[in-house]
Tab-separated table of C-alpha atoms in Angstrom:
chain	number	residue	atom	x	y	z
A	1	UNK	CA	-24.948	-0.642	1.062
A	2	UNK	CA	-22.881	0.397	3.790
A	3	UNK	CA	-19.218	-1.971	4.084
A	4	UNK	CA	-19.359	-3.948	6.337
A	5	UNK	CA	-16.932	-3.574	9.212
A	6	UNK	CA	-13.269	-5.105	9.896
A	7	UNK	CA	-13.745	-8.793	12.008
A	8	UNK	CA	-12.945	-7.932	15.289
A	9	UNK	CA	-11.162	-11.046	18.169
A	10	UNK	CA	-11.610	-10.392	21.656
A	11	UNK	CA	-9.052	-7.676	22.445
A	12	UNK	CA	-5.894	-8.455	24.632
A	13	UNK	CA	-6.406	-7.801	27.941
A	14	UNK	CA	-5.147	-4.098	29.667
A	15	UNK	CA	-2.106	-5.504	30.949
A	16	UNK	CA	-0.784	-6.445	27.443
A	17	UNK	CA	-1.502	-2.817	26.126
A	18	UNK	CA	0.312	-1.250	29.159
A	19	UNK	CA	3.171	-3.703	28.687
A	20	UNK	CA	3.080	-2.705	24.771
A	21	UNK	CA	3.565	1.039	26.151
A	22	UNK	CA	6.049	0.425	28.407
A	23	UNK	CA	8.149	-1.078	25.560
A	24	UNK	CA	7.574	1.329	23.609
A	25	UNK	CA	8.414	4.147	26.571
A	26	UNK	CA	11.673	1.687	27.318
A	27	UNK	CA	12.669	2.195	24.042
A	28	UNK	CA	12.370	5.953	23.766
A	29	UNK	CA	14.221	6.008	27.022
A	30	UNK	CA	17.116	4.125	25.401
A	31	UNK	CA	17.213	6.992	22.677
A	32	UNK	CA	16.465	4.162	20.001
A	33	UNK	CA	12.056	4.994	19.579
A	34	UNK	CA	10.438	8.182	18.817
A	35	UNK	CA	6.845	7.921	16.928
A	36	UNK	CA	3.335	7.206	17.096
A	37	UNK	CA	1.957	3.523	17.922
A	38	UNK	CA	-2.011	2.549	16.688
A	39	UNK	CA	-3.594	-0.583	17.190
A	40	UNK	CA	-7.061	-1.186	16.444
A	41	UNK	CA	-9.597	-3.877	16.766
A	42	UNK	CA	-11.845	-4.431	13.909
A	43	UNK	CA	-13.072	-0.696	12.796
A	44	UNK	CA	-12.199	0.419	17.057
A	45	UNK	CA	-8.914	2.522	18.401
A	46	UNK	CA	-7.764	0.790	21.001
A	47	UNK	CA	-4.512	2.430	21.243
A	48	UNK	CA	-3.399	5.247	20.318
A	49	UNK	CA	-0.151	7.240	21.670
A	50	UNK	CA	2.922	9.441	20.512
A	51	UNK	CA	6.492	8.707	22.342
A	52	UNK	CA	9.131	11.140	21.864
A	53	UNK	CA	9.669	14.015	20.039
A	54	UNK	CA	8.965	15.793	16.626
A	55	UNK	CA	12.688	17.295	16.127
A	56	UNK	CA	15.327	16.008	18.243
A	57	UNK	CA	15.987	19.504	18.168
A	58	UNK	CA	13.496	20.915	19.331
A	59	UNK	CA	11.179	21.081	22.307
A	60	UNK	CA	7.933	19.923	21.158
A	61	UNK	CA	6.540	16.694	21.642
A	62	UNK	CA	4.982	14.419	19.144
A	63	UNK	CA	1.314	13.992	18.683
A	64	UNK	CA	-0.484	10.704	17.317
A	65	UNK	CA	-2.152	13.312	14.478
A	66	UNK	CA	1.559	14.464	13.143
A	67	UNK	CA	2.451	12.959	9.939
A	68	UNK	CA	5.636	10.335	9.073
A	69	UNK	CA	7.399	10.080	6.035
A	70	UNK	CA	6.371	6.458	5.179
A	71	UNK	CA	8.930	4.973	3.268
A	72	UNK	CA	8.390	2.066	1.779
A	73	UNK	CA	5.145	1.122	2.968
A	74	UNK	CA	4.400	3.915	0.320
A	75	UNK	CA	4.790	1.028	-2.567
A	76	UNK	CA	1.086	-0.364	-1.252
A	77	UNK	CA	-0.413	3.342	-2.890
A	78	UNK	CA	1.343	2.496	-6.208
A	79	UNK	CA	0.392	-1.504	-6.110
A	80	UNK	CA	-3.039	-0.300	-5.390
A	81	UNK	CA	-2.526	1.993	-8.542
A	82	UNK	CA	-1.712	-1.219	-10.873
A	83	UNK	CA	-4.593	-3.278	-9.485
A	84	UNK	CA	-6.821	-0.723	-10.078
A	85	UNK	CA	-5.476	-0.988	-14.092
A	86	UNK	CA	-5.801	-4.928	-13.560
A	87	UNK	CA	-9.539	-4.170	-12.080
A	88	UNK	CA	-10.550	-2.327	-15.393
A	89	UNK	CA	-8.904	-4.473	-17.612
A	90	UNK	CA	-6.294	-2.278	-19.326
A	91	UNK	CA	-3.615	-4.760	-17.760
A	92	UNK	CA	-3.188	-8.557	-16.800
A	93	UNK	CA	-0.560	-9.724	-14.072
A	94	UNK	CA	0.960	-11.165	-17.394
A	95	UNK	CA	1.484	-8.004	-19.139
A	96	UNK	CA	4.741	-6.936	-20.005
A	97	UNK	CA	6.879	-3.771	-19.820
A	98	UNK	CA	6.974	-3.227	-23.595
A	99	UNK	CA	3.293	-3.395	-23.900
A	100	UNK	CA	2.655	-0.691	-22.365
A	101	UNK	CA	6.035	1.530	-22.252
A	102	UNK	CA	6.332	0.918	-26.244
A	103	UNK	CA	9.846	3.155	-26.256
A	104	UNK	CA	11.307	0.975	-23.140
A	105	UNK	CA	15.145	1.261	-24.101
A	106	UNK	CA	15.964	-1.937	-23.094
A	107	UNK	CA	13.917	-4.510	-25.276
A	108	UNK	CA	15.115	-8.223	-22.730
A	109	UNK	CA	13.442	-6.067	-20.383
A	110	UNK	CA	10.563	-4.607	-22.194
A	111	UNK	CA	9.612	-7.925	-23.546
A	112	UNK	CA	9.862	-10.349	-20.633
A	113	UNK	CA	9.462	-8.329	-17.500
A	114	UNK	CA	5.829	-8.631	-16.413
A	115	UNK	CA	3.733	-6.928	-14.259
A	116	UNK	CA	3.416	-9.939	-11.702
A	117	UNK	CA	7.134	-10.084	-11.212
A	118	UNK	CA	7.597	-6.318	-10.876
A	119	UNK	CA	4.835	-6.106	-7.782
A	120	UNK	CA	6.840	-9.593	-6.459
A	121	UNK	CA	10.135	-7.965	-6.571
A	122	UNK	CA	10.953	-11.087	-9.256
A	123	UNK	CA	11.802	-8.958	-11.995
A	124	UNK	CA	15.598	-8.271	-11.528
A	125	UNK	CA	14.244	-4.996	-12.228
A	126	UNK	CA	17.330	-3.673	-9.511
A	127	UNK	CA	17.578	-0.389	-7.474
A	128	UNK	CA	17.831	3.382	-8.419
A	129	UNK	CA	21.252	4.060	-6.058
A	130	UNK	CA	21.367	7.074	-7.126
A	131	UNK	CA	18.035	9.019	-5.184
A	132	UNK	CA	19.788	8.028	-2.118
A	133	UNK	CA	22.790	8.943	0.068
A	134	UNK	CA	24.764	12.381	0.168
A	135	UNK	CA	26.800	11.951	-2.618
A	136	UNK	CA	24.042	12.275	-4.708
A	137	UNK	CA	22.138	15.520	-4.344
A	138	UNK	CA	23.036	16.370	-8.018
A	139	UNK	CA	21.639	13.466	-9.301
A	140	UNK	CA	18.821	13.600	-6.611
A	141	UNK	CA	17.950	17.527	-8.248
A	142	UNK	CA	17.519	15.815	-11.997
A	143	UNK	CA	15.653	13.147	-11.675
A	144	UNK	CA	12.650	14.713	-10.401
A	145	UNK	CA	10.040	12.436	-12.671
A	146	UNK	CA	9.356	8.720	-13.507
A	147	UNK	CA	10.366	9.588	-16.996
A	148	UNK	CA	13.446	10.894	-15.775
A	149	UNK	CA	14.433	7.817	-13.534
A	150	UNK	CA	13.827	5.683	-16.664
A	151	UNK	CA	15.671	7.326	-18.911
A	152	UNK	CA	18.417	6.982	-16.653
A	153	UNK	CA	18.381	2.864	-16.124
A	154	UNK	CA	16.070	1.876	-18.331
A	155	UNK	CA	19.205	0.304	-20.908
A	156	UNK	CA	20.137	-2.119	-18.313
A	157	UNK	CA	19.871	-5.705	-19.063
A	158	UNK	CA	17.621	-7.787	-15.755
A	159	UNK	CA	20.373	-8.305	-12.885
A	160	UNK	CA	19.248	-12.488	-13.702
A	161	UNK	CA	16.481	-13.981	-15.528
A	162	UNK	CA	12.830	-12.599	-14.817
A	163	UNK	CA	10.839	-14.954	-12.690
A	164	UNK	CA	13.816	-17.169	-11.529
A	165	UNK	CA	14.710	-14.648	-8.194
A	166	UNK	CA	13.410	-12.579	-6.039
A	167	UNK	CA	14.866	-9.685	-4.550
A	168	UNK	CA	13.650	-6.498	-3.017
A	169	UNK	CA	14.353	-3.095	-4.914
A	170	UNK	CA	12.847	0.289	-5.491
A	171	UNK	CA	13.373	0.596	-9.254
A	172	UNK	CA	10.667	-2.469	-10.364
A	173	UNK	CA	8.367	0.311	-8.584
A	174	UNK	CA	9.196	2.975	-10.635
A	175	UNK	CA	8.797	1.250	-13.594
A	176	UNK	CA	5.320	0.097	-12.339
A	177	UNK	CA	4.317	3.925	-11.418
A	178	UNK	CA	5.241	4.818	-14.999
A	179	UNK	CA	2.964	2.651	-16.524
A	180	UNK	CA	-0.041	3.740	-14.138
A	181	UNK	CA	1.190	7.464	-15.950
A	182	UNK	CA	0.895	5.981	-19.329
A	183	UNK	CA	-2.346	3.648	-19.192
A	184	UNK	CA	-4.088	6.868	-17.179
A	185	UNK	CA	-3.303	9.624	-19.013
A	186	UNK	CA	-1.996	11.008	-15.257
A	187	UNK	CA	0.774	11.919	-13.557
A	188	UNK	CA	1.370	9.849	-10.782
A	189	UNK	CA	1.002	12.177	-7.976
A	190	UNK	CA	-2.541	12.952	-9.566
A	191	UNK	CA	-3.840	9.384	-9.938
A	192	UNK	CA	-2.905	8.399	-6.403
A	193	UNK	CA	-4.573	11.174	-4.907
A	194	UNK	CA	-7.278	11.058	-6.965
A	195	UNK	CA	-7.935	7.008	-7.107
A	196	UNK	CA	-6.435	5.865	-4.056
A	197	UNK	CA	-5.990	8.688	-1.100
A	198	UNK	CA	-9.114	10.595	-1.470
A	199	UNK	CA	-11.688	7.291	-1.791
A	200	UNK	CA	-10.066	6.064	1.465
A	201	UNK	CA	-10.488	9.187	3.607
A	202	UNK	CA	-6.884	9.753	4.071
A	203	UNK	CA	-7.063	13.803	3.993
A	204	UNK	CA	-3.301	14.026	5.877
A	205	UNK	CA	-1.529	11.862	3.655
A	206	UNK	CA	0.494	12.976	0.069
A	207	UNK	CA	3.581	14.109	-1.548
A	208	UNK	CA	5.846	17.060	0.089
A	209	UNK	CA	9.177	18.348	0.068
A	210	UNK	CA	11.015	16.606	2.974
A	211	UNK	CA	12.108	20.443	3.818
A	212	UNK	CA	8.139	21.227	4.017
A	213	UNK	CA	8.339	23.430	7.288
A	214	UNK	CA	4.688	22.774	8.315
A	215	UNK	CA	4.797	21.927	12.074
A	216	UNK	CA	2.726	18.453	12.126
A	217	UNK	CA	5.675	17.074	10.353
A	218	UNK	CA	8.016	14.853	12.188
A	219	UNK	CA	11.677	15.372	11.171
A	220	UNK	CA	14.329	13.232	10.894
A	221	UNK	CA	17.811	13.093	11.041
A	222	UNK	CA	21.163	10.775	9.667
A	223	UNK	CA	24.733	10.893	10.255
A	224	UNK	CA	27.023	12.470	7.564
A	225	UNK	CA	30.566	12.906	8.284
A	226	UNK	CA	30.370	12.966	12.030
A	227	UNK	CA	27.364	15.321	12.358
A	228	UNK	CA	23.536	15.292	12.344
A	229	UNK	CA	21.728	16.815	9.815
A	230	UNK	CA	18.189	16.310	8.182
A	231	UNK	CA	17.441	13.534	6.283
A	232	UNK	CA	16.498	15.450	3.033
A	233	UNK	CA	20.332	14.986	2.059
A	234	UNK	CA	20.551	11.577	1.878
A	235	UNK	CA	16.646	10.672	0.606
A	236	UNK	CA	14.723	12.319	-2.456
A	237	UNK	CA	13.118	15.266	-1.794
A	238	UNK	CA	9.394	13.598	-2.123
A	239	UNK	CA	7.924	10.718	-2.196
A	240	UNK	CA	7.381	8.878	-5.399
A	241	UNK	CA	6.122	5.392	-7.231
A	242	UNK	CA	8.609	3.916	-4.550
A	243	UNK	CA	7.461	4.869	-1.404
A	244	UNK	CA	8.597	8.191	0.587
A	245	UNK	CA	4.881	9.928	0.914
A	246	UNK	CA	3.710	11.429	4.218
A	247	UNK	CA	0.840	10.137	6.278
A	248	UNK	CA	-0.586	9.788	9.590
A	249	UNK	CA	-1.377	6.476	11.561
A	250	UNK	CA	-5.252	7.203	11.744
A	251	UNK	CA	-4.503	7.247	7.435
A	252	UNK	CA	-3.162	4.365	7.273
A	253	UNK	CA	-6.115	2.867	9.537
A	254	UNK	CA	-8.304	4.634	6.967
A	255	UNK	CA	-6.208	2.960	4.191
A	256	UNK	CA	-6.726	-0.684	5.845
A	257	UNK	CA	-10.466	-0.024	5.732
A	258	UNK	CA	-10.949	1.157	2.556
A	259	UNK	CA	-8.917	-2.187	1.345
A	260	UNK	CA	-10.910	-4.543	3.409
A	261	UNK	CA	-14.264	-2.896	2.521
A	262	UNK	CA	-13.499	-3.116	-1.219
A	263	UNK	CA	-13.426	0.962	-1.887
A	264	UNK	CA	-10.618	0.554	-3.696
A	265	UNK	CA	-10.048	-2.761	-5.486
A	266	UNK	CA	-12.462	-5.440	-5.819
A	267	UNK	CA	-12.361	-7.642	-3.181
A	268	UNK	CA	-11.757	-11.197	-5.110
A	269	UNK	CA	-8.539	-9.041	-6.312
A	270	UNK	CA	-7.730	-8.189	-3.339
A	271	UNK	CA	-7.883	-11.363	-2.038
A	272	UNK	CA	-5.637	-12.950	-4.541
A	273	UNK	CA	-3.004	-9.293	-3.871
A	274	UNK	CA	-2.391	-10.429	-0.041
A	275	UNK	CA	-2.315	-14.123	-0.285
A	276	UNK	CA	1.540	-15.011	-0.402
A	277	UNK	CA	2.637	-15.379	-4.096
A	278	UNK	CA	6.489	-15.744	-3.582
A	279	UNK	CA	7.937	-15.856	-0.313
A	280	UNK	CA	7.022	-12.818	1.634
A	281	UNK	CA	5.237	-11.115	-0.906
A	282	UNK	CA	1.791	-11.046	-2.290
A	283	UNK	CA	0.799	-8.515	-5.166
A	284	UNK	CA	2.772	-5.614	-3.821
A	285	UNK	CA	1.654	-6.209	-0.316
A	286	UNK	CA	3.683	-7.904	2.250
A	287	UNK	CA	1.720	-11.338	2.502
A	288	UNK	CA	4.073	-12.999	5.633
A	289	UNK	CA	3.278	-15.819	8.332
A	290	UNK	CA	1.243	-17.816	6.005
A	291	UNK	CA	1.940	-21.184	4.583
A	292	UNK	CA	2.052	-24.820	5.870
A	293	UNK	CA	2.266	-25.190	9.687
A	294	UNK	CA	1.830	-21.372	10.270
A	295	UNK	CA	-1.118	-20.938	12.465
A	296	UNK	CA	-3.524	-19.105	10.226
A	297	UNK	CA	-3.777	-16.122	13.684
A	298	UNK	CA	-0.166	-15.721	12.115
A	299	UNK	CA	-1.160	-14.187	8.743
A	300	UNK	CA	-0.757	-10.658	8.029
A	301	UNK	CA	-0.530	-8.560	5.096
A	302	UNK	CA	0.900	-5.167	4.677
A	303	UNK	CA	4.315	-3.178	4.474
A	304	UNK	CA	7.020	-1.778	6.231
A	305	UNK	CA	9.424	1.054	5.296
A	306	UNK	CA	12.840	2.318	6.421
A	307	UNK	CA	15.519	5.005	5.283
A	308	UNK	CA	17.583	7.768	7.194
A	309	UNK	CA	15.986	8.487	9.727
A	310	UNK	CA	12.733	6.508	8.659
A	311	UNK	CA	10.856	3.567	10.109
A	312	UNK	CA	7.491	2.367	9.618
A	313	UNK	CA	5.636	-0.268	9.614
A	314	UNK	CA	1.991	-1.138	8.715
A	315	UNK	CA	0.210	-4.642	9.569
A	316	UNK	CA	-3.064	-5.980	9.372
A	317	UNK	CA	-3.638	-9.956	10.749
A	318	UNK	CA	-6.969	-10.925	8.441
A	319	UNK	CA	-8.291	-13.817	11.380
A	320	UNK	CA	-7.786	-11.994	14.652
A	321	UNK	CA	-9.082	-8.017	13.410
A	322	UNK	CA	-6.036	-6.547	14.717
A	323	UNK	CA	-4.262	-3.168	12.721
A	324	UNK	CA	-0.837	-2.538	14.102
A	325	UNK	CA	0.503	1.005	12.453
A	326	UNK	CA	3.693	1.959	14.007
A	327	UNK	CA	5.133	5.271	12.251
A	328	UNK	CA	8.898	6.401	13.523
A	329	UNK	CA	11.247	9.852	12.571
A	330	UNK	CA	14.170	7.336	14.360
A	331	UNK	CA	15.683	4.862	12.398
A	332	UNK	CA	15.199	1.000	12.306
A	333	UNK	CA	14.802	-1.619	13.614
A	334	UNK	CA	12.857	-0.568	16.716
A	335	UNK	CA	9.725	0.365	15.271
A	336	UNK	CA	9.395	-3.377	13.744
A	337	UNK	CA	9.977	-4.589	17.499
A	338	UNK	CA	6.949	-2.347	18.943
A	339	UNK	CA	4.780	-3.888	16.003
A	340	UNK	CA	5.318	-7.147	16.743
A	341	UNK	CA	5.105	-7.096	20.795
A	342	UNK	CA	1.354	-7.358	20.676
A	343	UNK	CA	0.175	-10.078	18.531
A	344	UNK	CA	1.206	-13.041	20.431
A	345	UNK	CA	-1.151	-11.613	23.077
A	346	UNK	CA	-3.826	-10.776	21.562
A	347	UNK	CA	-6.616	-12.933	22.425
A	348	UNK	CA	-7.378	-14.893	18.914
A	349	UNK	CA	-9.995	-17.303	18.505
């Protein structure tokens, strides 16, 4: 059987896409917007453009094919990783740390952290401080493996009790990526291109070195002691269970499909991983605008990113058929303001 297609609304009319450009070309003007903008309707492009350029530089112009380092909205790859464990029974949301990471150092951790509060960011599971900023390179050039970034926090006690908090953090993710290593028998890089990227079409999207000199990559740039440079000394050198991959918009379309057809989770699953569980989060997915007196056209699931240099954001609104993928080499927040300038105009039922 062939999946069936995305729901499509009628679109917004041309005068709301040309206003959405002009933002988006205000913005650029302003020196504050450089990227690629995608909307679709159901399964249907409806626009598609680049603003700015692909080294600030350099001469050449972005293209809407170039690819993005992601960020954050990377951590939907490794939730769809842990589903896919969840799908073939070899975990529950309820399973904890320890029962799968048997030598976790920290045994609190190991034996009350579970799975559900790591993808909910209710873990106290913290950050890993050290993969970012410039003071870090050395560290940065060690911990090159899950393993590694493990052995490195995984003595500390929960910042406050498991389940009792929620707050964002990178390291819960890592810990999560691990286990997809152990219950696979993979390395993580090899599952998620194997189980996740390659179902879903997503051909331009992976794991390189943020000095990868291939010319359909869009570099970035931080301050650091009064002068530009490139990102790659303040962020880890690839991505990992955290986020930091590199994709393309039309990907990231690809990735929304794949979801919503069920091609890579089953869809009751899926279902239950973008319906709000705490807050703003589902199941690793950003479940947001949903609860009582939110106008169901509000809902949306997906995730947004940002670093040095970084800013992306990826949004799907379930009643309406809309895909918003906004993918920026400048930093936030002005990539979150082009993906919401549309919605409130697009013509719901």
């Amino acid at each position: 059987m062939l999946p069936l297609p995305l729901l499509a609304a009628p679109l917004p009319d041309p005068l709301a896409l040309a206003q959405l450009d002009g933002f988006a070309l205000g913005l650029e003007a302003a020196g504050r917007f450089s990227g690629t903008v995608l909307v679709a309707n159901g399964d249907a492009v409806v626009f598609e453009k680049a603003y700015g350029l692909r080294d600030e530089n350099g001469e050449a112009p972005l293209s809407p094919g170039d690819r993005f380092n992601l960020a954050s909205a990377g951590k939907m790859f490794t939730s769809v990783a842990v589903l896919q464990q969840i799908a073939t029974g070899k975990l529950t949301l309820d399973t904890t740390v320890g029962q799968v990471l048997k030598a976790y150092p920290n045994r609190r951790f190991a034996d009350t952290v579970t799975v559900k509060q790591l993808l909910t960011h209710s873990a106290g599971a913290g950050d890993i401080d050290e993969l970012f900023g410039a003071g870090h390179a050395a560290d940065r050039a060690r911990l090159r493996t899950l393993a590694d970034m493990i052995a490195l926090h995984g003595g500390r006690e929960p910042e406050f009790t498991p389940g009792t908090q929620q707050k964002y953090g990178n390291y819960g993710y890592v810990v999560l990526g691990r286990m997809v290593e152990v219950l696979s028998g993979e390395d993580f890089e090899s599952y998620i291109n194997a189980h996740v990227l390659k179902p879903a079409g997503m051909a331009s999207t992976g794991f390189v070195e943020c000095t990868d000199p291939a010319d359909d990559i869009a570099a970035a740039y931080v301050d650091v002691a009064g002068k530009r440079v490139r990102n790659c000394q303040t962020l880890p050198s690839r991505g990992f269970a955290a986020g930091g991959e590199v994709g393309t918009a039309r990907d990231l379309l690809r990735f929304v499909q794949a979801l919503n057809a069920g091609k890579l989770l089953p869809p009751a699953l899926f279902a239950q991983a973008t319906t709000t569980q705490r807050e703003f989060m589902g199941l690793g997915f950003f479940a947001t605008g949903y609860g009582k007196d939110v106008p169901e056209r509000d809902y949306r699931w997906g995730h947004g990113g940002n670093a040095d240099g970084i800013c992306s954001d990826v949004r799907h609104y379930p009643h309406t058929g809309e895909t918003v993928i906004v993918l920026s080499n400048k930093d936030a927040p002005a990539c979150f303001a082009v993906s919401n300038f549309l919605h409130a105009q697009w013509k719901g039922p």
